Amino acid sequence: VDRKLGVWSSEFKAGRFALFLAVTGLVGAIIGFFLGEIQHNDGDHRFFPENLNAGSAVYFALVMLGIGTALVASQGLSERNLPKVGDAVRRALPAILVGGFISGFIAQALYSNMLDDSQILDVVARCRRRGDTICSELDNLYRPARAIGWMIAGGLGGSALGIAFKSKKRIQNGLIGGAAGGLVGGLLFDSIDNIFSTDSA
């Protein structure tokens, strides 16, 4: 009985930590979103306004800063060990920022190279002639490039987070999980955007 209780206790603790990790990741994603808005600004605070690849790299580095810092700090926070939190974040920051920048740059460059400007203009013209404000044909043109770009960014960003943890297992999990999440997010992005655009109209 004691052994069974021990197993259940371990499973409960693991489940509780997984829930804590999910909540921490969500908080980090919200922080990352607001940090990324700095780069989305058209004002003086925007980095590399003339270079799309570098600008996207900064944006992704800022988003990763929020998510990565929260996840790296999660174990120390769950143990209520503030010195451990500070040490983990300090050691992880270079990998998070550099990994985020590199993955964002590569993803944007790949995304841009996959798109044909003349084809985009033709599709936009057809949608305007039809009075199609949603222009799902344009979404279908963007979707494969966006999905692949986000998959690359997610995979590399997840790997960078694994490097920050100094764990081969977490590098592998970060690569697979980040790539899968980026792929799904990239495929769904335009459809979700259309839903909100239609509702707001």
mmCIF file of C-alpha atoms in Angstrom, residues 105-171:
data_model
loop_
_atom_site.group_PDB
_atom_site.id
_atom_site.type_symbol
_atom_site.label_atom_id
_atom_site.label_comp_id
_atom_site.label_asym_id
_atom_site.label_seq_id
_atom_site.Cartn_x
_atom_site.Cartn_y
_atom_site.Cartn_z
ATOM 1 C CA PHE A 105 15.883 35.630 -39.124
ATOM 2 C CA ILE A 106 16.015 32.238 -40.856
ATOM 3 C CA ALA A 107 12.242 31.774 -40.716
ATOM 4 C CA GLN A 108 11.516 35.214 -42.202
ATOM 5 C CA ALA A 109 14.114 34.787 -44.956
ATOM 6 C CA LEU A 110 12.655 31.409 -45.892
ATOM 7 C CA TYR A 111 9.084 32.757 -45.769
ATOM 8 C CA SER A 112 9.959 35.709 -48.028
ATOM 9 C CA ASN A 113 11.793 33.545 -50.559
ATOM 10 C CA MET A 114 8.844 31.169 -50.871
ATOM 11 C CA LEU A 115 6.456 33.962 -51.894
ATOM 12 C CA ASP A 116 6.120 35.257 -55.455
ATOM 13 C CA ASP A 117 5.317 38.996 -55.457
ATOM 14 C CA SER A 118 3.796 38.984 -58.937
ATOM 15 C CA GLN A 119 1.541 36.067 -58.030
ATOM 16 C CA ILE A 120 0.434 37.866 -54.872
ATOM 17 C CA LEU A 121 -0.450 41.005 -56.864
ATOM 18 C CA ASP A 122 -2.467 38.929 -59.348
ATOM 19 C CA VAL A 123 -4.441 37.277 -56.548
ATOM 20 C CA VAL A 124 -5.106 40.624 -54.832
ATOM 21 C CA ALA A 125 -6.338 42.090 -58.126
ATOM 22 C CA ARG A 126 -8.716 39.165 -58.666
ATOM 23 C CA CYS A 127 -10.094 39.488 -55.141
ATOM 24 C CA ARG A 128 -10.689 43.212 -55.625
ATOM 25 C CA ARG A 129 -12.529 42.622 -58.882
ATOM 26 C CA ARG A 130 -14.784 40.102 -57.133
ATOM 27 C CA GLY A 131 -15.263 42.358 -54.123
ATOM 28 C CA ASP A 132 -13.826 39.593 -51.949
ATOM 29 C CA THR A 133 -12.591 41.376 -48.825
ATOM 30 C CA ILE A 134 -11.454 38.175 -47.071
ATOM 31 C CA CYS A 135 -9.590 36.875 -50.145
ATOM 32 C CA SER A 136 -9.174 33.260 -49.093
ATOM 33 C CA GLU A 137 -7.223 32.672 -52.305
ATOM 34 C CA LEU A 138 -4.499 34.928 -50.905
ATOM 35 C CA ASP A 139 -4.571 33.027 -47.618
ATOM 36 C CA ASN A 140 -3.984 29.783 -49.505
ATOM 37 C CA LEU A 141 -0.957 31.399 -51.131
ATOM 38 C CA TYR A 142 0.517 32.532 -47.824
ATOM 39 C CA ARG A 143 -0.377 29.475 -45.743
ATOM 40 C CA PRO A 144 2.312 26.953 -46.889
ATOM 41 C CA ALA A 145 5.111 29.525 -46.614
ATOM 42 C CA ARG A 146 3.884 30.727 -43.223
ATOM 43 C CA ALA A 147 3.527 27.164 -41.903
ATOM 44 C CA ILE A 148 7.061 26.225 -42.969
ATOM 45 C CA GLY A 149 8.493 29.511 -41.671
ATOM 46 C CA TRP A 150 6.796 29.120 -38.302
ATOM 47 C CA MET A 151 7.810 25.462 -38.133
ATOM 48 C CA ILE A 152 11.469 26.444 -38.602
ATOM 49 C CA ALA A 153 11.179 29.285 -36.086
ATOM 50 C CA GLY A 154 9.415 27.080 -33.529
ATOM 51 C CA GLY A 155 11.871 24.218 -33.913
ATOM 52 C CA LEU A 156 14.970 26.397 -33.646
ATOM 53 C CA GLY A 157 13.463 28.470 -30.846
ATOM 54 C CA GLY A 158 12.522 25.332 -28.923
ATOM 55 C CA SER A 159 16.039 23.984 -29.396
ATOM 56 C CA ALA A 160 17.485 27.237 -28.061
ATOM 57 C CA LEU A 161 15.325 26.867 -24.978
ATOM 58 C CA GLY A 162 16.613 23.305 -24.548
ATOM 59 C CA ILE A 163 20.179 24.617 -24.801
ATOM 60 C CA ALA A 164 19.320 27.145 -22.101
ATOM 61 C CA PHE A 165 18.278 24.229 -19.867
ATOM 62 C CA LYS A 166 21.563 22.431 -20.759
ATOM 63 C CA SER A 167 19.661 19.223 -21.408
ATOM 64 C CA LYS A 168 19.887 17.036 -24.530
ATOM 65 C CA LYS A 169 16.422 15.662 -23.839
ATOM 66 C CA ARG A 170 14.955 19.151 -23.622
ATOM 67 C CA ILE A 171 16.753 20.194 -26.804
#
